[in-house]
């Protein structure tokens, strides 16, 4: 099923939180799954904005990419890209950032061993709770190493998103090419066995297209 005329905003990749001009906090996200989702949606005709943290990947054909580094920049870029029919948060957003990021390189003598952190905005939760202009379908990802389904179901409710894609990252999923996932909706769940990330992306694109076709979002 096609997605022509639908605008979809996707976040992907890690965020990078500077400590000083030469050091940062980040994570192992490759961006593979988010980029594959953006590509699958664009292949079905959607107008896709991919808000991406730093990755080694080229933007998929037909996708408008907005490059960001930090979680705060990612939230601002998503808000600028709205309104949209669908928002999909695939990025591995750093939960914290250094409280201060100096303009000059820090030395051991100045900082000692303590790094003060502050919490980053939760992009998914913020977009799901928008009082006006909330995308009709808000989808999150839950990367879990244990109790995957229970934790993902709870996360869907906690984040206020409509759907969540649970994936088990206890193996090589994070940064790897393959993934196994479960799509958790309020009205049911679909198990997607381990496959390459393009296949998982296509299954998600199909589910979104079905949902929009069944109950058209205007
Ligand atoms: N997410 C986000 N902004 C954040 C943190 C997470 O948008 N600051 C999104 C991710 O893109 C993903 C979902 O929230 O869609 C879940 O991310 P995850 O890292 O599993 O959740 P956390 O909020 O970090 O939960 P916890 O660490 O408590 O498991």
Coordinates of N, CA and C in Angstrom, one line a residue, residues 12-15 26-34 54-55 90-95 141-145 155 167-180 194-195 197:
X12 N 16.8 9.5 13.7 CA 17.7 8.3 13.6 C 19.1 8.6 14.1
X13 N 19.8 7.6 14.4 CA 21.2 7.7 14.8 C 21.4 8.0 16.2
X14 N 22.6 8.2 16.6 CA 22.9 8.6 18.0 C 22.7 10.1 18.2
X15 N 22.7 10.6 19.4 CA 23.0 12.1 19.6 C 24.4 12.1 20.2
X26 N 28.3 9.8 23.8 CA 27.4 9.3 22.7 C 27.1 7.8 22.9
X27 N 26.6 7.1 21.9 CA 26.3 5.7 22.0 C 26.6 5.0 20.7
X28 N 26.3 3.7 20.7 CA 26.7 2.9 19.5 C 25.7 2.8 18.4
X29 N 24.7 3.6 18.4 CA 23.7 3.6 17.3 C 24.4 3.9 16.0
X30 N 24.1 3.0 15.0 CA 24.6 3.2 13.6 C 23.7 4.1 12.8
X31 N 22.4 4.2 13.1 CA 21.4 4.9 12.3 C 20.8 3.9 11.3
X32 N 21.3 2.7 11.2 CA 20.8 1.8 10.1 C 19.3 1.6 10.1
X33 N 18.7 1.4 11.3 CA 17.3 1.1 11.4 C 16.5 2.3 11.0
X34 N 16.8 3.5 11.5 CA 16.1 4.7 11.2 C 16.2 5.1 9.7
X54 N 24.8 12.2 14.1 CA 26.0 11.9 13.2 C 26.0 10.4 12.9
X55 N 26.1 10.0 11.7 CA 26.2 8.6 11.2 C 27.1 8.6 10.0
X90 N 13.2 6.9 16.2 CA 14.1 5.7 16.1 C 15.5 6.1 16.7
X91 N 15.8 7.4 16.9 CA 17.1 7.8 17.4 C 17.4 7.2 18.7
X92 N 18.6 6.9 19.0 CA 19.1 6.5 20.3 C 19.6 7.8 20.9
X93 N 18.7 8.6 21.5 CA 19.0 9.9 22.1 C 19.7 9.7 23.4
X94 N 20.8 10.4 23.6 CA 21.5 10.4 24.9 C 20.6 10.9 26.0
X95 N 20.5 10.1 27.1 CA 19.5 10.5 28.1 C 20.0 11.8 28.9
X141 N 10.4 3.6 19.6 CA 11.1 2.3 19.6 C 11.5 2.0 21.1
X142 N 11.6 0.8 21.5 CA 12.0 0.4 22.8 C 13.1 -0.6 22.6
X143 N 14.4 -0.1 22.9 CA 15.5 -1.0 22.8 C 15.7 -1.5 24.2
X144 N 15.6 -2.8 24.4 CA 15.7 -3.4 25.7 C 16.6 -4.6 25.7
X145 N 17.3 -4.9 26.8 CA 18.1 -6.1 26.9 C 17.5 -7.2 27.7
X155 N 6.6 1.1 28.4 CA 7.2 2.3 27.8 C 6.3 3.0 26.9
X167 N 12.5 -3.9 20.5 CA 13.5 -4.7 20.0 C 14.5 -5.1 21.1
X168 N 15.0 -6.3 20.9 CA 15.9 -6.9 21.9 C 17.3 -6.6 21.4
X169 N 18.0 -5.8 22.3 CA 19.3 -5.3 21.9 C 20.4 -6.1 22.8
X170 N 20.0 -7.2 23.3 CA 21.0 -8.0 24.1 C 22.0 -8.6 23.2
X171 N 21.7 -8.8 21.9 CA 22.7 -9.4 21.0 C 23.4 -8.3 20.2
X172 N 23.4 -8.4 18.9 CA 24.1 -7.5 18.1 C 23.3 -6.5 17.3
X173 N 22.0 -6.3 17.8 CA 21.1 -5.4 17.1 C 21.6 -4.0 17.0
X174 N 22.1 -3.5 18.2 CA 22.5 -2.1 18.2 C 23.8 -1.9 17.4
X175 N 23.7 -1.1 16.4 CA 24.9 -1.0 15.5 C 25.0 -2.0 14.4
X176 N 24.2 -3.1 14.5 CA 24.3 -4.2 13.5 C 23.4 -4.0 12.3
X177 N 23.3 -5.1 11.5 CA 22.5 -5.0 10.3 C 21.1 -5.7 10.4
X178 N 21.0 -6.5 11.5 CA 19.7 -7.3 11.6 C 19.0 -7.0 12.9
X179 N 17.8 -7.3 12.9 CA 16.9 -6.9 14.1 C 15.7 -7.9 14.2
X180 N 15.3 -8.2 15.4 CA 14.0 -8.9 15.5 C 13.1 -7.9 16.3
X194 N 13.7 -12.2 13.3 CA 15.0 -11.6 13.0 C 15.1 -11.5 11.4
X195 N 15.4 -10.3 11.0 CA 15.6 -10.1 9.5 C 16.5 -8.9 9.4
X197 N 17.5 -5.1 8.6 CA 16.7 -3.9 9.0 C 15.8 -3.3 7.9

